[in-house]
Short mmCIF file of C-alpha atoms and ligand atoms in Angstrom, two decimals:
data_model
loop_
_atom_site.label_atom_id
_atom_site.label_comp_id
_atom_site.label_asym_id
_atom_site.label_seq_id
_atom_site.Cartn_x
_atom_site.Cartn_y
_atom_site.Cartn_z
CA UNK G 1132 -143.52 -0.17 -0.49
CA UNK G 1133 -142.19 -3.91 0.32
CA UNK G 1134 -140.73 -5.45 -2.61
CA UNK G 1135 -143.12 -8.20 -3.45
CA UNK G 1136 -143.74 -10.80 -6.80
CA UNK G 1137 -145.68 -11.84 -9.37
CA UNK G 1138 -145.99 -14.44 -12.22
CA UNK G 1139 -146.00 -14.26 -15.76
CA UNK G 1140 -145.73 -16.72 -19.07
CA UNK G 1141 -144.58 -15.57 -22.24
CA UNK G 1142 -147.71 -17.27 -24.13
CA UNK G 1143 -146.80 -19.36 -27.26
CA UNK G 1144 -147.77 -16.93 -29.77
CA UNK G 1145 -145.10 -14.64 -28.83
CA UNK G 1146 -142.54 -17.24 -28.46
CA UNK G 1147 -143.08 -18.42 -32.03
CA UNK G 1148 -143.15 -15.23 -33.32
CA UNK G 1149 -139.39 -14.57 -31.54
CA UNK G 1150 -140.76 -12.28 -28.93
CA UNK G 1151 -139.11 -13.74 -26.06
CA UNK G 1152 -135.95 -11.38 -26.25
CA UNK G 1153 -138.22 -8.07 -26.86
CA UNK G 1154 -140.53 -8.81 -23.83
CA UNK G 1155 -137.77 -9.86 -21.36
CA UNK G 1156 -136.33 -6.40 -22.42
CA UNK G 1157 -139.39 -4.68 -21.39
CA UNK G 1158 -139.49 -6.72 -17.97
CA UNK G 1159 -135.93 -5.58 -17.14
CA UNK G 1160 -136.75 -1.77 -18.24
CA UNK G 1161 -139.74 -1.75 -16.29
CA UNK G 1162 -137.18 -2.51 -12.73
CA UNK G 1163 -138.39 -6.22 -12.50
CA UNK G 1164 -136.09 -8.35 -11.68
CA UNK G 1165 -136.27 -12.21 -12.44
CA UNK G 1166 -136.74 -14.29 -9.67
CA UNK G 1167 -137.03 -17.73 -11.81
CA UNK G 1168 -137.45 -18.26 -15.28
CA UNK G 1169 -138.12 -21.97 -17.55
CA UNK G 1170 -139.16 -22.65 -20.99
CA UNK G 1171 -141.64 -25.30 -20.71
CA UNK G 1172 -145.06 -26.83 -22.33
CA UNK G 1173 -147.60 -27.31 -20.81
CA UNK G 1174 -149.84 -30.22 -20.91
CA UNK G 1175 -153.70 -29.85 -22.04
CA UNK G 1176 -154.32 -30.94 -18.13
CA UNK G 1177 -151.57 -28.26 -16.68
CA UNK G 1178 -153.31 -25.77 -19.10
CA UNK G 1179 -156.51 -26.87 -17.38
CA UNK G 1180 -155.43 -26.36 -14.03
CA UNK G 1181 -153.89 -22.61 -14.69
CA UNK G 1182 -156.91 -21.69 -16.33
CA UNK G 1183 -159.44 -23.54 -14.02
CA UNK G 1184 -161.19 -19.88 -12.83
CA UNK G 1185 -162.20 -19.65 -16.62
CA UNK G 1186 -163.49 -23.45 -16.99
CA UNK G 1187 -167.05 -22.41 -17.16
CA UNK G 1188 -166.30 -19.37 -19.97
CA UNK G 1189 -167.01 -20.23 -23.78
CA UNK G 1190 -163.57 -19.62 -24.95
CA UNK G 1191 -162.50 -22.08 -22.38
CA UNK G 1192 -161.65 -24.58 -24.75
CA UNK G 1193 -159.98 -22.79 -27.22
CA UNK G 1194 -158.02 -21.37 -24.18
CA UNK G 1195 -157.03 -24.37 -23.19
CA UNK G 1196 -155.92 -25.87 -26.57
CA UNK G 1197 -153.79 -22.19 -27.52
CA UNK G 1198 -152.00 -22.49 -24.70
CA UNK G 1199 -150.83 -25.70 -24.98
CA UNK G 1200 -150.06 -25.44 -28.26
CA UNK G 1201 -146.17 -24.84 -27.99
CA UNK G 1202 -143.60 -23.64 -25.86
CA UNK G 1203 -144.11 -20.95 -22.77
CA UNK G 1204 -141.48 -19.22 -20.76
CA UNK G 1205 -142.45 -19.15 -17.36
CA UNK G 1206 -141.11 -16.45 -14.84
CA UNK G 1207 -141.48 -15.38 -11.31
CA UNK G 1208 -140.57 -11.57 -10.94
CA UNK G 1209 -139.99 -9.40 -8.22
CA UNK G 1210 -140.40 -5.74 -7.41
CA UNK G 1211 -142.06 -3.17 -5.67
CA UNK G 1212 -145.76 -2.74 -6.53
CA UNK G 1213 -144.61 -6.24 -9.06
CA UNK G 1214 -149.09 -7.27 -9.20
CA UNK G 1215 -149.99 -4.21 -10.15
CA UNK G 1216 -147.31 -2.72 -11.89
CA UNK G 1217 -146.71 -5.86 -14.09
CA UNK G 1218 -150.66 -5.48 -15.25
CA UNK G 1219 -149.84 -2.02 -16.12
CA UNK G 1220 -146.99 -3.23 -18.33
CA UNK G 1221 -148.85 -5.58 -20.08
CA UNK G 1222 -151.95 -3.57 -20.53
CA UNK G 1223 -155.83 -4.52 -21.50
CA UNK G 1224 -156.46 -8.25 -22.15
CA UNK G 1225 -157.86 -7.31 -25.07
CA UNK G 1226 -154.82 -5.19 -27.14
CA UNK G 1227 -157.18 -3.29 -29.19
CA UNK G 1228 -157.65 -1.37 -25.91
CA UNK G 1229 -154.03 -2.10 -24.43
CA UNK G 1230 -151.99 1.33 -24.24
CA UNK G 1231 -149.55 2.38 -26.51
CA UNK G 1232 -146.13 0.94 -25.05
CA UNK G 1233 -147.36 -1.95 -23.12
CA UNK G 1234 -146.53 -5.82 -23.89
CA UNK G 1235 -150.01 -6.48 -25.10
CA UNK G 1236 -150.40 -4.13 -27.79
CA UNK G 1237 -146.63 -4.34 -29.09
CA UNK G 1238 -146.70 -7.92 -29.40
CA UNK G 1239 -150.22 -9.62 -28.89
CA UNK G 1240 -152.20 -10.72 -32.12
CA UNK G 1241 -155.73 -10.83 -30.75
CA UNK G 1242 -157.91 -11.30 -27.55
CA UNK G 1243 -156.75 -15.06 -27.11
CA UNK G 1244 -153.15 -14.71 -28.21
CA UNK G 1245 -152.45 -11.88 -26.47
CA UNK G 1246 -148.82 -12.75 -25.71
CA UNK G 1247 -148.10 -12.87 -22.36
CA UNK G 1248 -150.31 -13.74 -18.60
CA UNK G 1249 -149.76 -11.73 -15.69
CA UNK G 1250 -151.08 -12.71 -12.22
CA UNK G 1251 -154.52 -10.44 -10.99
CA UNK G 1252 -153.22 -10.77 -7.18
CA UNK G 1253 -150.80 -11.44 -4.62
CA UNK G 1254 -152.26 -14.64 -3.88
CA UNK G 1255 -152.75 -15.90 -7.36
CA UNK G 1256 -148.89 -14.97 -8.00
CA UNK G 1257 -147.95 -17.32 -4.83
CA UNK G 1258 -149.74 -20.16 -6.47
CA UNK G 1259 -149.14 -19.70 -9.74
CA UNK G 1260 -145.31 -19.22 -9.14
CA UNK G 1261 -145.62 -22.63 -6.95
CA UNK G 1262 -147.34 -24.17 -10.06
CA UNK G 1263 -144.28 -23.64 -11.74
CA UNK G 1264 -140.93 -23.54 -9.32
CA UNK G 1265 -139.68 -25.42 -6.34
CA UNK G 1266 -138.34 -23.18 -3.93
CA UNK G 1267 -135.20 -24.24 -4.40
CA UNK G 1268 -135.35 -22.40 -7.59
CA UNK G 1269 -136.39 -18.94 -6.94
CA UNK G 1270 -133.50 -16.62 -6.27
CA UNK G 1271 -134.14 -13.20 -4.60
CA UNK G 1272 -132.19 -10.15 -5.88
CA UNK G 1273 -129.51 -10.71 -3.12
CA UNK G 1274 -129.12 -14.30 -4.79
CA UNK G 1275 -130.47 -16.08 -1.77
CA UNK G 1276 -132.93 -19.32 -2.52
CA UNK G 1277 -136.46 -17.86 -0.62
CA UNK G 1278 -140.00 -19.24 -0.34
CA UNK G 1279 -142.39 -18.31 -3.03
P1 ATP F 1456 -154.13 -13.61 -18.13
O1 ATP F 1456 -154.85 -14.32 -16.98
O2 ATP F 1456 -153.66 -14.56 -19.22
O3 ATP F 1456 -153.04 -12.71 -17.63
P2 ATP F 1456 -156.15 -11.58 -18.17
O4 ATP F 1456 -156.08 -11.67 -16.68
O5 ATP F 1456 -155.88 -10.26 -18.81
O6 ATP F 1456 -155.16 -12.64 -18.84
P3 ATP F 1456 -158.47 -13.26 -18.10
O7 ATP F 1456 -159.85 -12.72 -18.03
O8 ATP F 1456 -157.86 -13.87 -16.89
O9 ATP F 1456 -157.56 -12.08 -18.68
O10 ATP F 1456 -158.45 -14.30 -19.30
C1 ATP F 1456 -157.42 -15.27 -19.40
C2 ATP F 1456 -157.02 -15.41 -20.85
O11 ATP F 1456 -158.11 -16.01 -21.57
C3 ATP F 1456 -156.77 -14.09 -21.59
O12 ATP F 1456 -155.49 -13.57 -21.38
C4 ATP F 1456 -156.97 -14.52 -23.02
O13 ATP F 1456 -155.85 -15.26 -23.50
C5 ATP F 1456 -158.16 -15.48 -22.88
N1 ATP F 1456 -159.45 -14.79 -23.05
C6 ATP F 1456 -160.09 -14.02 -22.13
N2 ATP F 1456 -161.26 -13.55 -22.61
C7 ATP F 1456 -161.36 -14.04 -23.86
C8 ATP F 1456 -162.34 -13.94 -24.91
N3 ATP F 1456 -163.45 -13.23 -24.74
N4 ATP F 1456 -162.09 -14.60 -26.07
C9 ATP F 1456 -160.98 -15.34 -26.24
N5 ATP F 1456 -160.02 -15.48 -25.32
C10 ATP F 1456 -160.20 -14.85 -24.14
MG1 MG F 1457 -156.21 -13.49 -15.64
#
């Protein structure tokens, strides 16, 4: 299968609770290579705009308010399989019924703050990676600056 990408944040739960080392651990275990990474915060509009599918859900607010509530680390990764694969990782949105092993249940602390985001399709990654990076700063694993 064509190597391909997705996006992730490391959500601001886990970066305050000094999960940022752990999780890029797991990413790199897991044979996903980083294609561009940035701490960042994002405003209540950016947070918004990421979450806009959701705006009509009652924990839309709340949503919107945890996640701008500190610093992210934003990432673009690459691999085979990277959607799906990367879901699998992270496990259930909810970490009560995440797997043993994955992201979610090692390092979420409920529903909301469940630690990191991972993108639901090829399509979503390409935006959501453009939300985030210029091309200019996305590096393939040969080192050479690509498209998103
Ligand atoms: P993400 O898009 O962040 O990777 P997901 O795709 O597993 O998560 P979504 O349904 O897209 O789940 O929900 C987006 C985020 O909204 C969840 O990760 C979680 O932080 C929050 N969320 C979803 N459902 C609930 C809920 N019922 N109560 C509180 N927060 C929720
Ligand atoms: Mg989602």
């Amino acid at each position: 299968m064509a190597k391909n990408r997705t996006f992730t944040m490391i959500k601001p739960c886990a970066v305050k609770n000094g999960h940022i080392g752990a999780i890029l651990a797991k990413i790199n275990e897991a044979g996903f290579r980083i294609v561009a990474m940035r701490m960042t915060r994002l405003s209540k509009s950016q947070a918004e705009a990421f979450y806009g599918v959701h705006k009509e859900r009652p924990f839309f607010n709340d949503l919107v308010g945890f996640m701008s509530s500190g610093p992210v680390v934003a990432a673009i990764l690459e691999k085979e399989n990277a959607v799906e694969d990367y879901r699998k990782l992270i496990g259930a949105t909810n970490p009560e019924n995440a797997e043993e092993g994955t992201i979610r249940k090692l390092y979420a602390e409920s529903m909301q703050n469940n630690a990191v985001h991972g993108s639901d399709s090829d399509e979503n990654a390409a935006l959501e990676g453009r939300f985030f990076f210029p091309a200019n700063e996305c590096f393939s694993v040969e080192g050479k600056e690509e498209l998103v």
